[in-house]
Amino acid sequence: MQTIMEKIKARDPEQKEFHQAVAEVVETVRPALDAHPEYRHQKVLERLVEPERIIMFRVPWMDDRGEPQVNRGFRIEMNSAIGPYKGGLRFHPSVNLSILKFLAFEQTFKNALTSLPLGGGKGGADFDPKGKTDNEVMRFCQSFMTELYRHIGPDTDVPAGDIGVGAREIGFLFGMYKRLRNEFTGVLTGKSLNWGGSLIRPEATGYGCVHFAAEMLAVGGDALAGKTCLVSGSGNVAQYTVEKLIDRGARVVTLSDSSGHICDEAGIDAQKLAFVMRLKNVQRGRIQEYADAYPGTVFTPVDPTRSSNPLWEHAADCAFPCATENEINGEDARHLVAGGVRLVVEGANMPTTPEGIDHFLDAGVLYAPGKAANAGGVAVSGLEMAQNSMRLHWPREEVEGRLQMIMKNIHKNCLAAAERYGSPGNYLVGANVAGFIKVVDAMLDQGLV
Ligand code: NDP
Ligand code: 2IT
């Protein structure tokens, strides 16, 4: 086990986020490896950590001033044991191989947990959509797809959104794919409703997280109603997490973006959330503007000299990190526990550092890792693919009902796997072991490929 970490570190020494994601899985699946000696014989870990294929390409595009720009594009086709590669595209200046390999690795297990036939993948570019015009974003997406189209397809690899990629970008990407291939297929998910998108896909990740949180509390006879919640981020996942929390009678007091966070002790209600959705999705503004619109709200800018995030210092019962990786470190975790937080549900991918996770588990916090709690997004992407294949469009209740059932099943399967492999109540072990066994058994059935 030691040797596999040593090997991947020696091979790609700079890929810290990838090492972090792999180490978490390697440490937690040990009991499954012990129970199945064939897994070690067949070198399943060694095979899982090596992507089936990595595509890297130049993305040249012209900005509005007529100046040529060049970005780097990627697609990691990680694992196709249980279905076509599936996972989002991220457009953010921090995108590199380490970030995308960690995301594609986690995606493989997450997709297995959904119970749908979805392999794992992830892609994106170091392009920053912030401050770009719609025309610049369109030209970038068209150039990106001019290379990507030859590697993807509805039965091969089906990308979707992630940070910096929402309905606008999916539209531009789909338009270019259709033009290049002369095919109208479900090659991307997160499409708009009037041309192949699924109802509930925009809501799915956030809603799914809150369903998962409700399931966790229900085990102890508790519920979200009346709970004070901290939410970070203010993008797709954060917005619909807040919507569902309000629905369930919780009080949400924070939101953030990369410039800082707002705290509204009066609680973010439906009307204020509608303001945030307009601000972020239409005007593409900053969360600070919430404090101008709603007096009594405090905006705290990011302080780069601080080692912890003041958002996690507010007293609360529950925390939903929905912005990005490693946004809760050990110090933040200590602040959360000291402030009364007893439930942490990850909307983002790998938002908690290993030290933070250890602190939550030691303190007896109910902790749900992203690969279980945020799987509702990709699950409804899977349902979008199913509808596209059948050339059908399911009503809202059908998709919402299936999403709820999927989240309930993931919750049940995580608890069952944790119990069976000696860590009752530990959702981290449960999610990793359940996802791992499903993927690995499929790999073994298919031989050494
Ligand atoms: P969006 O682009 O819609 O929103 C991202 C939010 O997080 C923004 O508020 C953004 O602020 C903030 N953020 C991003 N990067 C950073 C950073 N480095 N530091 C501080 N804040 C940051 O993305 P999503 O809501 O789709 O994604 C959020 C998280 O959820 C990611 O971890 C993603 O991988 C994960 N996820 C997304 C799913 C989906 O269906 N969309 C499914 C499952 C997981 P700013 O605008 O200032 O950059
Ligand atoms: O991290 C994720 O699960 C996503 N960004 C969604 C992936 C998808 O294919 O819907």
Tab-separated table of C-alpha atoms in Angstrom, residues 103-332:
chain	number	residue	atom	x	y	z
A	103	LEU	CA	-11.488	15.004	-10.098
A	104	ALA	CA	-11.583	12.153	-12.655
A	105	PHE	CA	-10.417	9.651	-10.017
A	106	GLU	CA	-13.141	10.705	-7.556
A	107	GLN	CA	-15.701	10.807	-10.378
A	108	THR	CA	-15.085	7.117	-11.141
A	109	PHE	CA	-16.238	6.044	-7.648
A	110	LYS	CA	-18.997	8.655	-7.434
A	111	ASN	CA	-20.492	7.492	-10.719
A	112	ALA	CA	-20.365	3.875	-9.517
A	113	LEU	CA	-22.328	4.896	-6.398
A	114	THR	CA	-25.183	6.328	-8.514
A	115	SER	CA	-25.955	2.757	-9.707
A	116	LEU	CA	-26.160	4.094	-13.289
A	117	PRO	CA	-23.892	2.811	-16.110
A	118	LEU	CA	-21.365	5.684	-16.024
A	119	GLY	CA	-17.560	5.505	-16.240
A	120	GLY	CA	-15.322	8.292	-14.910
A	121	GLY	CA	-13.798	11.297	-16.664
A	122	LYS	CA	-13.110	15.008	-16.243
A	123	GLY	CA	-11.750	17.794	-18.404
A	124	GLY	CA	-11.468	21.503	-18.871
A	125	ALA	CA	-9.077	24.329	-19.521
A	126	ASP	CA	-7.027	26.966	-17.707
A	127	PHE	CA	-9.334	29.559	-19.297
A	128	ASP	CA	-10.865	32.164	-16.959
A	129	PRO	CA	-14.427	33.040	-18.021
A	130	LYS	CA	-14.472	35.914	-15.466
A	131	GLY	CA	-14.546	39.303	-17.175
A	132	LYS	CA	-14.912	37.774	-20.658
A	133	THR	CA	-17.746	38.805	-22.989
A	134	ASP	CA	-20.310	36.279	-24.268
A	135	ASN	CA	-18.622	36.448	-27.679
A	136	GLU	CA	-15.201	35.660	-26.202
A	137	VAL	CA	-16.640	32.730	-24.255
A	138	MET	CA	-18.320	31.479	-27.436
A	139	ARG	CA	-15.113	31.677	-29.488
A	140	PHE	CA	-13.225	29.888	-26.729
A	141	CYS	CA	-15.848	27.098	-26.498
A	142	GLN	CA	-15.880	26.671	-30.274
A	143	SER	CA	-12.104	26.334	-30.405
A	144	PHE	CA	-12.100	23.932	-27.423
A	145	MET	CA	-14.693	21.695	-29.124
A	146	THR	CA	-12.841	21.816	-32.466
A	147	GLU	CA	-10.323	19.454	-30.856
A	148	LEU	CA	-12.454	17.712	-28.205
A	149	TYR	CA	-15.160	16.520	-30.631
A	150	ARG	CA	-12.971	13.757	-32.064
A	151	HIS	CA	-12.559	12.141	-28.633
A	152	ILE	CA	-16.132	12.196	-27.290
A	153	GLY	CA	-19.545	10.787	-28.236
A	154	PRO	CA	-22.795	9.642	-26.585
A	155	ASP	CA	-21.428	6.072	-26.131
A	156	THR	CA	-17.769	7.064	-25.591
A	157	ASP	CA	-17.397	10.100	-23.355
A	158	VAL	CA	-20.122	12.513	-22.235
A	159	PRO	CA	-18.867	15.784	-20.663
A	160	ALA	CA	-21.004	18.199	-18.593
A	161	GLY	CA	-20.514	21.347	-16.487
A	162	ASP	CA	-18.351	22.045	-13.443
A	163	ILE	CA	-16.744	25.262	-12.130
A	164	GLY	CA	-16.973	27.953	-14.828
A	165	VAL	CA	-19.040	25.764	-17.166
A	166	GLY	CA	-22.823	26.199	-16.984
A	167	ALA	CA	-25.768	26.362	-19.401
A	168	ARG	CA	-24.169	29.118	-21.534
A	169	GLU	CA	-20.930	27.187	-22.124
A	170	ILE	CA	-22.722	23.838	-22.672
A	171	GLY	CA	-24.832	25.561	-25.372
A	172	PHE	CA	-21.796	26.897	-27.248
A	173	LEU	CA	-19.969	23.563	-26.917
A	174	PHE	CA	-22.986	21.557	-28.120
A	175	GLY	CA	-23.570	23.859	-31.104
A	176	MET	CA	-20.003	23.347	-32.314
A	177	TYR	CA	-20.089	19.562	-31.747
A	178	LYS	CA	-23.309	19.304	-33.767
A	179	ARG	CA	-21.839	21.348	-36.592
A	180	LEU	CA	-18.622	19.323	-36.756
A	181	ARG	CA	-20.305	15.893	-36.533
A	182	ASN	CA	-23.610	16.685	-38.253
A	183	GLU	CA	-25.289	14.721	-35.449
A	184	PHE	CA	-27.825	15.681	-32.784
A	185	THR	CA	-27.010	13.320	-29.912
A	186	GLY	CA	-26.786	13.384	-26.122
A	187	VAL	CA	-23.021	14.026	-26.187
A	188	LEU	CA	-23.149	16.605	-23.395
A	189	THR	CA	-25.414	16.876	-20.360
A	190	GLY	CA	-26.651	20.020	-18.680
A	191	LYS	CA	-28.232	21.110	-21.970
A	192	SER	CA	-31.052	23.662	-21.938
A	193	LEU	CA	-34.587	22.303	-21.613
A	194	ASN	CA	-35.823	23.104	-25.105
A	195	TRP	CA	-33.046	21.176	-26.905
A	196	GLY	CA	-32.510	17.954	-24.997
A	197	GLY	CA	-31.801	18.961	-21.427
A	198	SER	CA	-33.435	17.259	-18.445
A	199	LEU	CA	-35.657	18.924	-15.905
A	200	ILE	CA	-33.949	19.098	-12.483
A	201	ARG	CA	-30.368	18.815	-13.877
A	202	PRO	CA	-29.479	22.397	-12.795
A	203	GLU	CA	-30.952	21.721	-9.339
A	204	ALA	CA	-29.703	18.135	-8.974
A	205	THR	CA	-26.339	18.511	-7.212
A	206	GLY	CA	-27.608	20.917	-4.563
A	207	TYR	CA	-30.939	19.151	-4.046
A	208	GLY	CA	-29.143	15.791	-3.853
A	209	CYS	CA	-26.799	17.086	-1.143
A	210	VAL	CA	-29.695	18.228	0.980
A	211	HIS	CA	-31.534	14.902	0.480
A	212	PHE	CA	-28.349	13.150	1.607
A	213	ALA	CA	-28.048	15.412	4.670
A	214	ALA	CA	-31.685	14.710	5.562
A	215	GLU	CA	-31.065	10.942	5.310
A	216	MET	CA	-28.044	11.238	7.619
A	217	LEU	CA	-29.999	13.174	10.234
A	218	ALA	CA	-32.988	10.825	9.948
A	219	VAL	CA	-30.831	7.903	11.168
A	220	GLY	CA	-30.703	9.646	14.555
A	221	GLY	CA	-34.357	10.742	14.397
A	222	ASP	CA	-33.353	14.335	13.586
A	223	ALA	CA	-34.236	16.708	10.698
A	224	LEU	CA	-33.007	19.870	8.963
A	225	ALA	CA	-35.939	22.058	10.045
A	226	GLY	CA	-34.734	24.819	12.344
A	227	LYS	CA	-31.023	24.083	11.788
A	228	THR	CA	-28.610	26.968	11.115
A	229	CYS	CA	-26.470	26.197	8.043
A	230	LEU	CA	-23.251	27.618	6.585
A	231	VAL	CA	-22.964	27.327	2.789
A	232	SER	CA	-19.857	28.367	0.834
A	233	GLY	CA	-19.716	29.269	-2.865
A	234	SER	CA	-22.551	30.986	-4.733
A	235	GLY	CA	-22.544	29.064	-8.016
A	236	ASN	CA	-24.696	26.218	-9.270
A	237	VAL	CA	-24.231	23.823	-6.350
A	238	ALA	CA	-24.481	26.465	-3.604
A	239	GLN	CA	-27.625	28.072	-5.060
A	240	TYR	CA	-29.696	24.883	-5.192
A	241	THR	CA	-28.345	23.648	-1.866
A	242	VAL	CA	-29.726	26.855	-0.339
A	243	GLU	CA	-33.036	26.474	-2.228
A	244	LYS	CA	-33.627	22.981	-0.846
A	245	LEU	CA	-32.442	23.917	2.658
A	246	ILE	CA	-34.999	26.755	2.716
A	247	ASP	CA	-37.649	24.250	1.515
A	248	ARG	CA	-36.824	21.992	4.427
A	249	GLY	CA	-37.108	24.821	6.969
A	250	ALA	CA	-33.399	25.376	7.665
A	251	ARG	CA	-31.832	28.835	8.157
A	252	VAL	CA	-28.904	29.543	5.795
A	253	VAL	CA	-26.691	32.454	6.879
A	254	THR	CA	-23.647	32.476	4.553
A	255	LEU	CA	-22.588	32.402	0.882
A	256	SER	CA	-19.230	33.233	-0.718
A	257	ASP	CA	-17.166	33.647	-3.855
A	258	SER	CA	-13.434	33.950	-4.415
A	259	SER	CA	-13.495	37.580	-3.162
A	260	GLY	CA	-15.085	36.933	0.251
A	261	HIS	CA	-18.211	35.844	2.110
A	262	ILE	CA	-21.483	37.346	3.300
A	263	CYS	CA	-23.163	36.557	6.599
A	264	ASP	CA	-26.864	37.379	6.896
A	265	GLU	CA	-28.051	36.445	10.381
A	266	ALA	CA	-31.666	37.132	9.356
A	267	GLY	CA	-31.347	34.133	7.014
A	268	ILE	CA	-31.283	33.912	3.215
A	269	ASP	CA	-34.921	33.533	2.169
A	270	ALA	CA	-36.425	32.648	-1.243
A	271	GLN	CA	-36.526	36.288	-2.343
A	272	LYS	CA	-32.874	36.909	-1.412
A	273	LEU	CA	-31.891	33.665	-3.151
A	274	ALA	CA	-33.643	34.862	-6.326
A	275	PHE	CA	-31.479	38.011	-6.066
A	276	VAL	CA	-28.321	35.842	-5.778
A	277	MET	CA	-29.359	33.765	-8.814
A	278	ARG	CA	-29.885	36.905	-10.928
A	279	LEU	CA	-26.649	38.429	-9.622
A	280	LYS	CA	-24.550	35.331	-10.350
A	281	ASN	CA	-26.214	33.729	-13.383
A	282	VAL	CA	-27.357	36.789	-15.353
A	283	GLN	CA	-25.349	39.826	-14.224
A	284	ARG	CA	-22.260	37.727	-13.379
A	285	GLY	CA	-21.613	40.028	-10.390
A	286	ARG	CA	-19.833	39.565	-7.037
A	287	ILE	CA	-21.390	38.271	-3.798
A	288	GLN	CA	-20.353	41.509	-2.047
A	289	GLU	CA	-23.325	43.157	-3.801
A	290	TYR	CA	-25.658	41.080	-1.575
A	291	ALA	CA	-24.481	43.141	1.408
A	292	ASP	CA	-25.324	46.373	-0.449
A	293	ALA	CA	-28.816	45.054	-1.276
A	294	TYR	CA	-29.607	43.674	2.191
A	295	PRO	CA	-28.535	45.965	5.056
A	296	GLY	CA	-27.607	44.086	8.205
A	297	THR	CA	-25.544	41.644	6.147
A	298	VAL	CA	-21.795	41.639	6.781
A	299	PHE	CA	-19.337	41.153	3.897
A	300	THR	CA	-15.864	39.913	4.852
A	301	PRO	CA	-13.274	40.077	2.063
A	302	VAL	CA	-10.749	37.267	1.595
A	303	ASP	CA	-7.574	38.039	3.542
A	304	PRO	CA	-4.676	36.258	1.786
A	305	THR	CA	-2.471	36.606	4.894
A	306	ARG	CA	-4.862	34.421	6.962
A	307	SER	CA	-4.429	30.653	7.121
A	308	SER	CA	-8.107	29.999	7.868
A	309	ASN	CA	-11.417	31.118	6.344
A	310	PRO	CA	-13.612	33.278	8.648
A	311	LEU	CA	-16.738	31.872	6.948
A	312	TRP	CA	-16.275	28.690	9.000
A	313	GLU	CA	-16.133	30.645	12.300
A	314	HIS	CA	-19.866	31.449	12.460
A	315	ALA	CA	-21.862	29.425	14.977
A	316	ALA	CA	-24.072	26.866	13.182
A	317	ASP	CA	-25.412	23.291	13.227
A	318	CYS	CA	-24.503	22.206	9.685
A	319	ALA	CA	-21.945	23.113	7.015
A	320	PHE	CA	-22.228	22.630	3.246
A	321	PRO	CA	-18.931	23.490	1.494
A	322	CYS	CA	-19.998	24.105	-2.141
A	323	ALA	CA	-17.143	26.137	-3.684
A	324	THR	CA	-13.936	24.203	-4.388
A	325	GLU	CA	-11.264	21.736	-3.212
A	326	ASN	CA	-9.413	22.150	0.107
A	327	GLU	CA	-11.580	25.035	1.281
A	328	ILE	CA	-11.761	23.549	4.819
A	329	ASN	CA	-8.357	22.897	6.409
A	330	GLY	CA	-7.601	21.540	9.893
A	331	GLU	CA	-7.931	24.964	11.501
A	332	ASP	CA	-11.262	25.617	9.754
